[in-house]
Coordinates of C-alpha atoms and ligand atoms in Angstrom, one line a residue:
M1 CA -4.7 -12.9 36.2
K2 CA -2.2 -10.7 37.7
R3 CA 0.8 -10.8 40.2
V4 CA 0.0 -9.3 43.5
T5 CA 2.2 -8.4 46.5
R6 CA 0.5 -8.3 50.0
P7 CA 1.8 -6.8 53.1
A8 CA 2.4 -9.5 55.8
T9 CA 3.1 -9.7 59.6
P10 CA 5.3 -12.5 60.9
F11 CA 3.8 -15.3 63.0
E12 CA 5.4 -16.7 66.1
G13 CA 6.5 -20.3 66.3
Q14 CA 6.8 -21.4 62.6
R15 CA 9.7 -23.7 63.5
P16 CA 9.4 -27.1 61.7
G17 CA 9.6 -30.1 64.2
T18 CA 10.6 -33.7 63.6
S19 CA 8.8 -33.7 60.3
G20 CA 7.7 -30.3 59.1
L21 CA 5.5 -27.6 60.6
R22 CA 2.4 -29.2 62.4
K23 CA -0.4 -27.2 64.0
K24 CA -4.1 -27.3 64.6
V25 CA -6.1 -26.7 61.5
S26 CA -7.5 -23.6 63.2
V27 CA -3.9 -22.2 63.3
F28 CA -3.4 -22.8 59.7
Q29 CA -6.7 -21.2 58.9
Q30 CA -5.6 -17.8 60.3
P31 CA -5.4 -15.4 57.4
G32 CA -1.8 -15.3 56.1
Y33 CA -0.5 -18.2 58.2
L34 CA 0.2 -20.7 55.5
E35 CA 1.2 -17.9 53.0
N36 CA 3.9 -16.6 55.4
F37 CA 5.5 -20.0 55.8
V38 CA 5.5 -20.7 52.1
Q39 CA 6.9 -17.3 51.4
A40 CA 9.7 -18.0 53.9
L41 CA 10.4 -21.3 52.2
F42 CA 10.5 -19.7 48.7
N43 CA 12.8 -16.9 50.0
V44 CA 15.2 -19.6 51.3
L45 CA 15.0 -21.6 48.1
G46 CA 15.8 -18.6 45.9
D47 CA 15.6 -18.5 42.1
A48 CA 13.0 -20.9 40.8
S49 CA 13.5 -20.3 37.1
G50 CA 13.6 -23.4 35.0
K51 CA 12.7 -25.5 38.1
T52 CA 10.0 -28.1 38.8
L53 CA 8.1 -28.3 42.1
V54 CA 5.8 -31.1 43.2
V55 CA 2.8 -30.4 45.4
G56 CA 0.5 -32.9 47.1
G57 CA -0.9 -34.1 50.4
D58 CA -2.6 -36.8 52.3
G59 CA -6.1 -35.6 51.5
R60 CA -6.9 -34.4 55.0
Y61 CA -9.2 -31.4 55.7
Y62 CA -7.6 -28.1 54.4
N63 CA -5.5 -30.0 51.8
R64 CA -7.3 -28.5 48.8
V65 CA -7.3 -24.9 50.1
A66 CA -3.6 -25.1 50.9
I67 CA -2.7 -26.5 47.5
Q68 CA -4.5 -23.7 45.7
T69 CA -2.6 -21.1 47.8
I70 CA 0.6 -22.8 47.1
L71 CA 0.0 -23.1 43.3
R72 CA -0.6 -19.3 43.1
M73 CA 2.5 -18.5 45.2
A74 CA 4.6 -20.9 43.1
A75 CA 3.6 -19.1 39.9
A76 CA 4.4 -15.8 41.4
H77 CA 7.8 -17.1 42.5
G78 CA 8.6 -18.1 38.9
Y79 CA 8.6 -21.9 38.9
A80 CA 8.7 -23.3 35.3
R81 CA 6.6 -26.3 36.2
V82 CA 4.5 -27.5 39.1
L83 CA 3.3 -31.1 39.3
V84 CA 0.2 -31.8 41.5
G85 CA -1.2 -35.2 42.3
Q86 CA -4.8 -35.6 41.0
G87 CA -7.3 -34.4 43.6
G88 CA -4.4 -32.9 45.5
I89 CA -3.3 -36.4 46.6
L90 CA 0.3 -37.7 47.0
S91 CA 1.3 -40.0 49.8
T92 CA 4.6 -39.1 51.3
P93 CA 6.5 -41.9 49.7
A94 CA 4.8 -41.2 46.4
M95 CA 6.0 -37.6 46.7
S96 CA 9.5 -38.8 47.1
A97 CA 9.2 -41.1 44.2
V98 CA 7.8 -38.3 41.9
I99 CA 10.6 -35.9 42.9
R100 CA 13.3 -38.4 42.1
R101 CA 11.8 -39.9 38.9
R102 CA 11.0 -36.5 37.4
A103 CA 14.1 -34.7 38.5
A104 CA 12.1 -32.0 40.4
S105 CA 14.0 -29.4 42.5
G106 CA 11.8 -30.3 45.5
G107 CA 8.3 -30.8 46.8
I108 CA 5.8 -29.6 49.3
V109 CA 4.0 -32.3 51.3
L110 CA 0.8 -31.3 52.9
S111 CA 0.3 -33.7 55.8
A112 CA 0.3 -34.1 59.6
S113 CA 1.0 -37.8 59.0
H114 CA -0.3 -39.9 61.9
N115 CA -1.9 -37.0 63.7
P116 CA -5.8 -36.9 63.5
G117 CA -7.4 -34.7 60.8
G118 CA -10.7 -32.9 60.3
P119 CA -11.6 -29.3 61.1
S120 CA -10.7 -29.8 64.8
G121 CA -7.6 -32.0 63.9
D122 CA -4.1 -31.2 62.7
F123 CA -2.5 -30.0 59.5
G124 CA 1.1 -29.8 58.4
I125 CA 3.5 -28.8 55.7
K126 CA 6.9 -30.1 54.9
Y127 CA 9.5 -29.4 52.2
N128 CA 11.4 -32.2 50.5
I129 CA 14.6 -31.6 48.7
A130 CA 15.9 -32.7 45.3
N131 CA 16.9 -36.2 46.6
G132 CA 13.2 -36.8 47.4
G133 CA 13.8 -36.6 51.2
P134 CA 12.8 -34.3 54.0
A135 CA 14.9 -31.0 54.1
P136 CA 17.8 -31.3 56.5
E137 CA 17.9 -29.2 59.7
S138 CA 20.0 -26.5 58.1
V139 CA 17.2 -25.9 55.7
T140 CA 14.3 -26.1 58.1
E141 CA 16.1 -23.8 60.5
A142 CA 16.7 -21.3 57.8
I143 CA 13.0 -21.3 56.9
Y144 CA 12.1 -20.7 60.5
L145 CA 14.5 -17.8 60.8
R146 CA 13.1 -16.3 57.5
S147 CA 9.5 -16.8 58.7
R148 CA 10.3 -14.2 61.4
E149 CA 11.0 -11.6 58.8
V150 CA 8.2 -12.1 56.3
H151 CA 6.8 -8.7 55.6
E152 CA 5.3 -9.3 52.1
V153 CA 3.9 -12.3 50.2
H154 CA 3.9 -12.7 46.5
T155 CA 1.0 -14.4 44.8
V156 CA -1.3 -14.2 41.9
D157 CA -4.9 -13.1 41.7
S158 CA -6.6 -16.1 39.9
P159 CA -9.5 -18.5 40.3
D160 CA -8.9 -22.0 41.8
L161 CA -7.6 -24.6 39.4
P162 CA -9.5 -27.8 38.8
L163 CA -7.5 -30.5 40.6
D164 CA -9.7 -33.5 39.9
A165 CA -8.9 -34.1 36.3
L166 CA -5.6 -35.0 34.7
G167 CA -4.4 -32.1 32.5
T168 CA -2.2 -29.0 32.1
H169 CA -3.0 -25.5 33.1
R170 CA -1.1 -22.2 33.0
L171 CA -0.7 -19.6 35.8
L172 CA 1.4 -16.6 34.7
D173 CA 4.4 -18.4 33.1
T174 CA 4.1 -21.5 35.2
Q175 CA 2.9 -24.8 33.7
I176 CA 0.7 -26.7 36.3
E177 CA 0.3 -30.4 35.5
I178 CA -2.2 -32.6 37.3
I179 CA -0.6 -36.0 37.4
D180 CA -1.6 -39.5 38.2
P181 CA -0.6 -39.8 41.9
V182 CA 0.0 -43.6 41.9
A183 CA 1.9 -44.3 38.6
D184 CA 5.4 -43.3 39.6
Y185 CA 5.1 -44.9 43.0
C186 CA 3.9 -48.2 41.5
A187 CA 6.8 -48.2 38.9
V188 CA 9.3 -47.9 41.8
Q189 CA 7.9 -50.9 43.6
R190 CA 7.6 -53.0 40.5
A191 CA 11.4 -52.7 40.0
L192 CA 12.1 -54.0 43.5
F193 CA 9.9 -56.9 44.3
D194 CA 9.1 -60.3 42.7
F195 CA 5.5 -59.6 41.8
D196 CA 5.1 -63.0 40.2
A197 CA 5.9 -64.7 43.4
I198 CA 3.5 -62.4 45.3
R199 CA 0.8 -63.0 42.7
A200 CA 1.3 -66.7 43.1
L201 CA 1.0 -66.4 46.9
F202 CA -2.4 -64.8 46.6
A203 CA -3.4 -67.3 43.9
R204 CA -2.7 -70.1 46.5
G205 CA -5.3 -68.5 48.8
F206 CA -3.0 -66.5 51.1
R207 CA -5.2 -64.0 52.9
L208 CA -4.0 -60.4 53.8
R209 CA -6.0 -57.7 55.5
L210 CA -4.5 -54.3 54.8
D211 CA -6.1 -51.4 56.7
T212 CA -5.3 -48.0 55.2
M213 CA -7.2 -46.3 58.0
W214 CA -9.4 -44.1 55.6
A215 CA -6.2 -42.3 54.6
V216 CA -4.1 -41.7 51.5
G217 CA -2.6 -45.3 51.4
G218 CA -5.9 -46.6 50.0
P219 CA -5.5 -45.7 46.3
Y220 CA -2.0 -47.0 46.3
A221 CA -2.8 -50.3 48.0
K222 CA -5.9 -50.9 45.8
A223 CA -3.9 -50.4 42.6
L224 CA -1.0 -52.6 43.6
I225 CA -2.4 -55.2 46.0
E226 CA -5.8 -55.8 44.6
G227 CA -5.0 -54.6 41.1
E228 CA -1.6 -55.8 39.9
L229 CA -1.1 -58.5 42.5
G230 CA -4.5 -60.1 42.3
A231 CA -5.5 -60.1 45.9
P232 CA -9.3 -60.5 46.2
A233 CA -11.4 -57.4 46.4
G234 CA -11.9 -56.5 50.1
T235 CA -8.3 -57.2 51.0
V236 CA -7.6 -53.6 51.4
V237 CA -10.1 -52.1 53.8
N238 CA -10.9 -48.5 54.9
A239 CA -9.4 -47.5 51.5
T240 CA -11.2 -44.4 50.5
P241 CA -9.3 -41.3 51.7
R242 CA -11.5 -39.1 53.9
E243 CA -10.8 -35.6 55.1
D244 CA -11.2 -36.6 58.7
F245 CA -9.9 -40.3 58.5
G246 CA -13.4 -41.5 59.6
D247 CA -12.8 -39.5 62.8
L248 CA -10.2 -42.1 63.8
H249 CA -6.5 -41.7 64.6
P250 CA -4.6 -42.8 61.5
D251 CA -1.6 -44.1 63.4
P252 CA -1.0 -47.7 62.8
N253 CA -0.2 -49.3 66.2
P254 CA -2.1 -51.8 68.1
V255 CA -3.8 -49.1 70.2
N256 CA -5.3 -47.2 67.3
A257 CA -5.8 -50.0 64.8
T258 CA -8.0 -52.0 67.2
D259 CA -10.2 -53.3 64.4
L260 CA -7.3 -54.8 62.6
I261 CA -5.9 -56.4 65.8
A262 CA -9.4 -57.8 66.5
H263 CA -9.5 -59.4 63.1
M264 CA -6.0 -60.9 63.5
A265 CA -7.1 -62.4 66.8
A266 CA -10.2 -64.1 65.4
A267 CA -10.4 -67.8 64.9
D268 CA -10.6 -67.4 61.1
A269 CA -7.9 -64.7 61.0
P270 CA -6.2 -63.9 57.8
D271 CA -2.5 -65.0 57.4
M272 CA -1.2 -61.5 57.6
G273 CA -2.5 -58.1 58.7
A274 CA -1.0 -54.7 58.0
A275 CA -1.9 -51.0 58.4
T276 CA -0.6 -47.7 57.1
D277 CA -0.9 -44.2 58.5
G278 CA -2.3 -40.8 57.4
D279 CA 0.3 -40.2 54.7
A280 CA 1.2 -43.9 54.1
D281 CA 4.8 -43.8 55.1
R282 CA 4.3 -45.8 58.3
N283 CA 3.4 -49.5 58.6
M284 CA 2.4 -52.0 61.2
I285 CA 2.8 -55.7 60.4
V286 CA 0.7 -58.3 62.2
G287 CA 0.7 -62.1 62.0
R288 CA -2.1 -64.3 63.3
N289 CA -2.6 -63.1 66.9
F290 CA 0.9 -61.8 66.7
A291 CA 1.8 -58.0 66.5
V292 CA 5.3 -57.4 65.2
S293 CA 7.4 -54.8 66.9
P294 CA 8.6 -52.3 64.3
S295 CA 12.2 -52.7 65.5
D296 CA 11.9 -56.5 64.9
S297 CA 10.3 -55.9 61.5
L298 CA 13.4 -53.9 60.4
A299 CA 15.7 -56.6 61.7
V300 CA 13.8 -59.3 59.8
L301 CA 13.8 -57.3 56.6
A302 CA 17.6 -56.8 56.9
A303 CA 18.3 -60.5 57.7
H304 CA 16.5 -61.7 54.6
A305 CA 17.0 -58.8 52.2
T306 CA 19.0 -60.8 49.6
R307 CA 16.0 -62.9 48.9
I308 CA 14.3 -59.8 47.4
P309 CA 15.3 -59.0 43.8
G310 CA 15.9 -55.3 44.5
Y311 CA 18.3 -56.1 47.3
A312 CA 19.9 -59.4 45.9
A313 CA 23.3 -57.8 45.7
G314 CA 23.3 -57.3 49.5
L315 CA 23.0 -54.3 51.8
A316 CA 25.6 -51.6 52.0
G317 CA 24.7 -51.0 55.6
V318 CA 21.6 -50.3 57.8
A319 CA 20.5 -47.4 59.9
R320 CA 18.1 -47.0 62.8
S321 CA 17.0 -44.0 64.9
M322 CA 18.6 -44.0 68.4
P323 CA 15.5 -45.1 70.3
T324 CA 14.8 -48.0 67.9
S325 CA 15.8 -51.4 69.4
T326 CA 19.2 -52.9 68.7
A327 CA 17.7 -56.0 67.0
V328 CA 18.9 -54.7 63.6
D329 CA 22.4 -54.0 65.0
R330 CA 22.7 -57.7 65.8
V331 CA 21.7 -58.7 62.3
A332 CA 24.1 -56.2 60.8
A333 CA 27.0 -57.6 62.9
K334 CA 26.2 -61.1 61.7
L335 CA 26.1 -59.9 58.0
G336 CA 29.4 -57.9 58.6
I337 CA 27.8 -54.6 57.6
A338 CA 27.8 -51.2 59.3
C339 CA 24.8 -50.1 61.4
Y340 CA 24.3 -46.3 61.9
E341 CA 22.5 -44.8 64.9
T342 CA 20.8 -41.4 64.0
P343 CA 18.5 -39.0 65.8
T344 CA 14.7 -39.5 65.5
G345 CA 13.2 -38.4 62.2
W346 CA 13.7 -39.5 58.6
K347 CA 15.7 -36.4 57.6
F348 CA 18.7 -37.9 59.3
F349 CA 18.8 -41.0 56.9
G350 CA 19.0 -38.9 53.7
N351 CA 22.7 -38.3 53.7
L352 CA 23.6 -41.9 54.6
L353 CA 21.4 -43.1 51.8
D354 CA 22.7 -40.6 49.3
A355 CA 26.3 -41.5 50.2
G356 CA 25.6 -45.2 49.6
K357 CA 26.5 -46.0 53.2
V358 CA 23.1 -47.7 54.0
T359 CA 20.4 -49.5 52.0
L360 CA 17.7 -50.2 54.7
C361 CA 16.7 -47.9 57.6
G362 CA 14.0 -47.8 60.2
E363 CA 12.4 -46.3 63.3
E364 CA 10.6 -47.8 66.3
S365 CA 7.6 -45.6 65.4
Y366 CA 6.4 -48.0 62.6
G367 CA 8.6 -46.7 59.9
T368 CA 10.8 -48.7 57.5
G369 CA 12.3 -47.8 54.2
S370 CA 15.3 -48.1 51.9
N371 CA 17.4 -46.4 49.2
H372 CA 14.5 -46.8 46.7
I373 CA 13.2 -43.3 47.7
R374 CA 14.2 -40.9 50.6
E375 CA 11.1 -41.4 52.9
K376 CA 9.8 -44.2 54.9
D377 CA 7.4 -46.3 52.9
G378 CA 4.4 -48.2 54.4
L379 CA 3.3 -50.2 51.4
W380 CA 6.9 -51.0 50.5
A381 CA 7.2 -52.7 53.9
V382 CA 4.0 -54.7 53.2
L383 CA 5.3 -55.8 49.8
F384 CA 8.6 -56.7 51.3
W385 CA 7.0 -59.0 53.9
L386 CA 4.7 -60.5 51.2
N387 CA 7.7 -61.2 49.0
L388 CA 9.5 -62.8 52.0
I389 CA 6.6 -65.0 52.9
A390 CA 6.3 -66.0 49.2
V391 CA 9.8 -67.1 48.9
T392 CA 10.5 -68.6 52.4
G393 CA 7.1 -70.2 52.8
K394 CA 7.2 -69.0 56.5
S395 CA 4.5 -67.2 58.3
V396 CA 4.9 -63.7 59.8
E397 CA 5.3 -65.3 63.3
Q398 CA 7.8 -67.9 62.2
L399 CA 10.0 -65.2 60.6
V400 CA 10.0 -63.2 63.8
R401 CA 10.6 -66.2 66.1
A402 CA 13.5 -67.3 63.9
L403 CA 15.0 -63.8 64.5
W404 CA 14.6 -64.3 68.2
A405 CA 16.0 -67.8 68.1
E406 CA 19.2 -66.6 66.4
H407 CA 19.8 -63.3 68.1
G408 CA 17.8 -63.3 71.3
R409 CA 14.7 -61.0 71.7
C410 CA 15.0 -57.3 72.1
V411 CA 12.0 -56.8 74.3
Y412 CA 10.7 -53.4 73.5
S413 CA 8.0 -50.9 74.4
R414 CA 7.4 -47.1 74.1
H415 CA 5.4 -45.3 76.8
D416 CA 3.8 -42.0 75.8
Y417 CA 2.6 -39.3 78.2
E418 CA 0.5 -37.0 76.1
G419 CA -0.8 -33.5 76.7
I420 CA 1.6 -32.5 79.5
P421 CA 2.0 -28.8 80.2
T422 CA 5.1 -27.8 78.4
A423 CA 6.6 -26.2 81.4
Q424 CA 6.3 -29.5 83.3
A425 CA 7.8 -31.5 80.5
D426 CA 10.7 -29.1 80.2
A427 CA 11.3 -29.3 83.9
L428 CA 11.4 -33.1 83.8
M429 CA 14.0 -33.0 81.1
R430 CA 16.0 -30.4 82.8
D431 CA 16.2 -32.2 86.1
L432 CA 17.0 -35.5 84.3
R433 CA 19.8 -33.9 82.3
A434 CA 21.1 -32.4 85.5
A435 CA 21.2 -35.8 87.1
L436 CA 23.1 -37.5 84.3
P437 CA 26.7 -36.9 85.4
G438 CA 26.0 -38.7 88.8
L439 CA 24.5 -41.8 87.3
P440 CA 27.3 -43.9 85.7
G441 CA 28.4 -46.6 88.2
T442 CA 25.4 -46.4 90.3
V443 CA 23.2 -49.4 90.5
L444 CA 19.7 -49.2 88.9
A445 CA 17.3 -52.0 88.2
G446 CA 19.8 -54.3 89.7
E447 CA 22.7 -53.3 87.4
P448 CA 25.4 -50.6 87.2
V449 CA 24.7 -47.7 84.8
A450 CA 27.2 -47.9 82.0
I451 CA 26.3 -44.7 80.1
A452 CA 24.0 -41.8 81.0
D453 CA 24.1 -39.0 78.4
D454 CA 22.1 -36.8 76.0
F455 CA 22.4 -38.3 72.5
A456 CA 24.3 -36.2 70.0
Y457 CA 24.9 -37.1 66.4
T458 CA 27.6 -36.0 64.0
D459 CA 26.5 -36.7 60.4
P460 CA 29.3 -38.8 58.9
T461 CA 28.9 -37.2 55.5
D462 CA 28.8 -33.5 56.2
G463 CA 29.9 -33.3 59.8
S464 CA 26.8 -31.4 61.0
I465 CA 26.0 -31.9 64.6
S466 CA 22.5 -32.4 66.2
S467 CA 22.7 -32.4 69.9
K468 CA 20.0 -32.9 72.8
Q469 CA 18.4 -35.7 70.7
G470 CA 17.3 -37.8 73.7
V471 CA 18.5 -38.8 77.2
R472 CA 19.7 -42.4 77.4
I473 CA 20.5 -44.5 80.5
I474 CA 22.2 -47.6 79.4
L475 CA 22.9 -50.4 81.9
R476 CA 25.9 -52.8 81.8
S477 CA 23.9 -55.6 80.0
G478 CA 22.7 -53.1 77.3
S479 CA 19.2 -52.7 78.8
R480 CA 18.2 -49.1 78.4
V481 CA 15.7 -46.3 78.9
V482 CA 15.5 -43.3 76.6
F483 CA 13.6 -40.2 77.3
R484 CA 12.7 -37.5 74.7
L485 CA 9.9 -35.0 73.9
S486 CA 7.9 -35.4 70.8
G487 CA 8.5 -33.0 67.9
T488 CA 5.3 -33.8 66.0
G489 CA 2.5 -33.0 68.6
T490 CA 0.3 -29.9 68.6
E491 CA -1.1 -29.8 72.1
G492 CA 1.2 -29.3 75.1
A493 CA 4.1 -31.7 75.2
T494 CA 4.4 -35.4 74.8
L495 CA 7.0 -37.3 76.7
R496 CA 8.2 -40.5 75.1
I497 CA 10.0 -43.1 77.2
Y498 CA 11.5 -46.0 75.2
L499 CA 12.3 -49.2 77.0
E500 CA 14.6 -52.0 75.7
R501 CA 15.9 -55.2 77.3
H502 CA 17.7 -58.0 75.5
E503 CA 16.5 -61.5 76.4
P504 CA 18.7 -64.3 75.1
D505 CA 16.8 -67.1 76.9
P506 CA 14.2 -68.6 74.5
S507 CA 12.1 -69.9 77.3
R508 CA 11.4 -66.3 78.3
H509 CA 10.6 -65.0 74.8
D510 CA 6.9 -65.2 75.4
L511 CA 6.7 -63.2 78.6
P512 CA 4.5 -60.2 78.0
A513 CA 6.8 -57.2 77.1
Q514 CA 5.3 -54.9 79.9
Q515 CA 6.1 -57.6 82.5
A516 CA 9.7 -58.1 81.2
L517 CA 10.2 -54.3 81.1
A518 CA 8.7 -53.6 84.6
P519 CA 12.2 -53.0 86.2
L520 CA 13.0 -50.5 83.6
V521 CA 9.8 -48.7 84.1
A522 CA 10.6 -48.5 87.7
L523 CA 14.0 -47.1 86.9
A524 CA 12.4 -44.4 84.7
E525 CA 10.1 -43.3 87.6
Q526 CA 13.0 -43.3 90.1
V527 CA 15.3 -41.2 87.9
A528 CA 12.8 -38.9 86.2
R529 CA 9.9 -38.6 88.7
V530 CA 7.5 -39.1 85.8
R531 CA 4.4 -39.2 88.0
H532 CA 5.4 -36.0 89.7
F533 CA 6.0 -34.0 86.5
T534 CA 3.3 -35.4 84.3
G535 CA 0.7 -35.8 87.0
M536 CA -0.2 -39.2 85.4
D537 CA -0.1 -42.6 86.9
T538 CA 0.1 -44.5 83.7
P539 CA 1.1 -43.6 80.1
S540 CA -1.6 -42.4 77.6
V541 CA -0.4 -44.9 75.0
M542 CA 1.9 -47.9 75.2
T543 CA 3.2 -49.5 72.0
Ligands
VG1_601 C1 7.4 -39.2 65.6 C2 8.2 -40.5 65.6 C3 9.4 -40.4 64.6 C4 8.9 -40.1 63.2 C5 8.0 -38.9 63.3 C6 7.4 -38.6 61.9 O1 8.2 -38.1 66.0 O2 8.7 -40.7 66.9 O3 10.1 -41.6 64.7 O4 9.9 -39.9 62.3 O5 7.0 -39.0 64.2 O6 6.5 -39.7 61.6 P1 8.2 -37.5 67.5 O7 9.1 -36.3 67.4 O8 6.8 -37.1 67.7 O9 8.6 -38.5 68.4 V1 5.2 -39.4 60.5 O10 4.7 -40.9 59.9 O11 4.3 -38.5 61.6 O12 5.8 -38.2 59.4
CO602 CO1 3.4 -40.6 58.4

C-alpha cells in the first residue's frame, strides 16, 4: 500500500447546487471526475490530522465505487478516522446524526436524493459540516473555485475494503470503521418521541402503510416501525434498497408514489400512509383518501409540538423556505414565536438551528425537520405524526381540517416544467425580472400587486447575503406566485412555479386546489409567458 499522486485536469461545472453536486452517473464515471471534486473539497478543508470523517450514501448505483475512491483519498489526506455505514449505506438524516453524536469534523453524503438512480440515472455528492448540516454557500462556492485548479490528486494504491461487515481496517495511518448505519439514528428518535404511546397505537390495530420507495429509508423504517414500535410485518413496503430504486422515481409526492395513493384511496385503506425519498430526508403524509400538503404538515407539527416529549418545552421559533406556504406563519403568530423565511435548500436552516432561533423547519418540497439534527428527516416526520395521532386520538384528516378551521386554508400547488432548454429558461427569468419594477400597483388576477421582487436573504446570524433566490409576485390579499429555477436537476432546466392563495371560508376548503388557484396560473402565464418560453401547454408535474 503506498501513497500516489496523479496529475489531474480540472472539469467544468463542478459547482454544487441546492444540495450538492448532482450529475448523470455517466458524468461521474468519467475518469478523475469524482477524484477532482473530492480533492477540491479536501483542499478547502485543509489539515485533517486528528479528525474524523463520516462517509455513506443512499445505496444508489455507483455508491460503492465512489466510497472506495473516497476512502483512499481520505487516507492520503491524513484523516485519523473514517466512519463508513455498513454496505456503504447512510441515509442523509442518519449521516447528520452520526456526525453530531460522534463529534466528527464532517461527512460526505453520496446521494442524488429524489432524483432517479441506476446506470442511466443521477449521482451526487455533498459535504456536511461539523454541525451535521449541509455546508453553507461560502464553503460550496470555495469548493467550486478550487475545483477549477485541481492539477493533482492524492490517493493510495490499495485494494477495495470490505464494506459489508462491521469491523475496523487501516489504510496508511487512517483507521476505517464500518459502523451500524441505523443505531445512532434510532437513538436520536428514541429520545424525542413517546415510543410507548406509538406502540400502544399499533397494538390497538392502527394501520400504517410506509412506502420507502426501494430506497435507503427501508432499513431505518423496518428497525423502528416494525421492530421497536411493533407495527405488523408488511407495514413498511418497498423496503429493500435497490441501486436503481426499482426503476421508479424515489420522490414522495402523489405523482410518483401512485401505488401508495391508490392504497390510501381503497375502501379498506390503512389509517395513515407515508413515503420517503431516495436518501430518506423527505416525507409525504397521507390520510385515508387525503394527501397532506407538505406546508400544512409543517404547520400541524408546529401547532401541536408541545404534545411531543422532545418539544414539550415549546418551540423557540420556526422557519420555512420562501416558496413554502404561509400556513406555519399563522401558527407561529398564534403561538407568539418567530417565523423565519429562508431561500430554498436545507443549508439555510443550519445557522438558525445552531443559534437556537428555531426548533422546527420545513419546505414545500416534502421536507420537514427540527433541531434534533441538521438535515430534514423523513422518518422523523412519520414518527411525529404517529405520536400526535396517538396522543390526540385524531386522524390525519382531522388534524389538517382543524388547522384549516382555525387559520383558514393556504391552498397551495407547485407546477414544474422540466427539461426546458437552459437558454429558454434563462430568458424567461430575465424577462420576468425586467418586468418587476412595473408591476406594483397594477391589477393582476383581480387584485393590485403589493410586492414584485427577487427574493434576497440576509442570514440573521452571520450577515451573509444570498440574492436572486426566486421571483415573487404578491397580491394585496397575500395570494402569490413564485418563480425559480431548480438547482437539483441534471437535464436542461426545470422551472418551478409556486402558487398560494389563502382561503378563510370553510365552505370553500374542499374546492380542488387547481381550480382555486386557476386565476394565479393565468397570472403566471400573463406575466411570464410560460407557454412561449417553455414550449409546453401544461406543467410536467403538479404537486
Ligand atoms: C429541491 C427542492 C428543495 C430541496 C432540494 C433538496 O431543490 O425544491 O426544497 O431542499 O430539492 O431536496 P430545487 O433547487 O430543485 O428546487 V433533496 O431531498 O433532493 O436533497
Ligand atoms: Co432527499
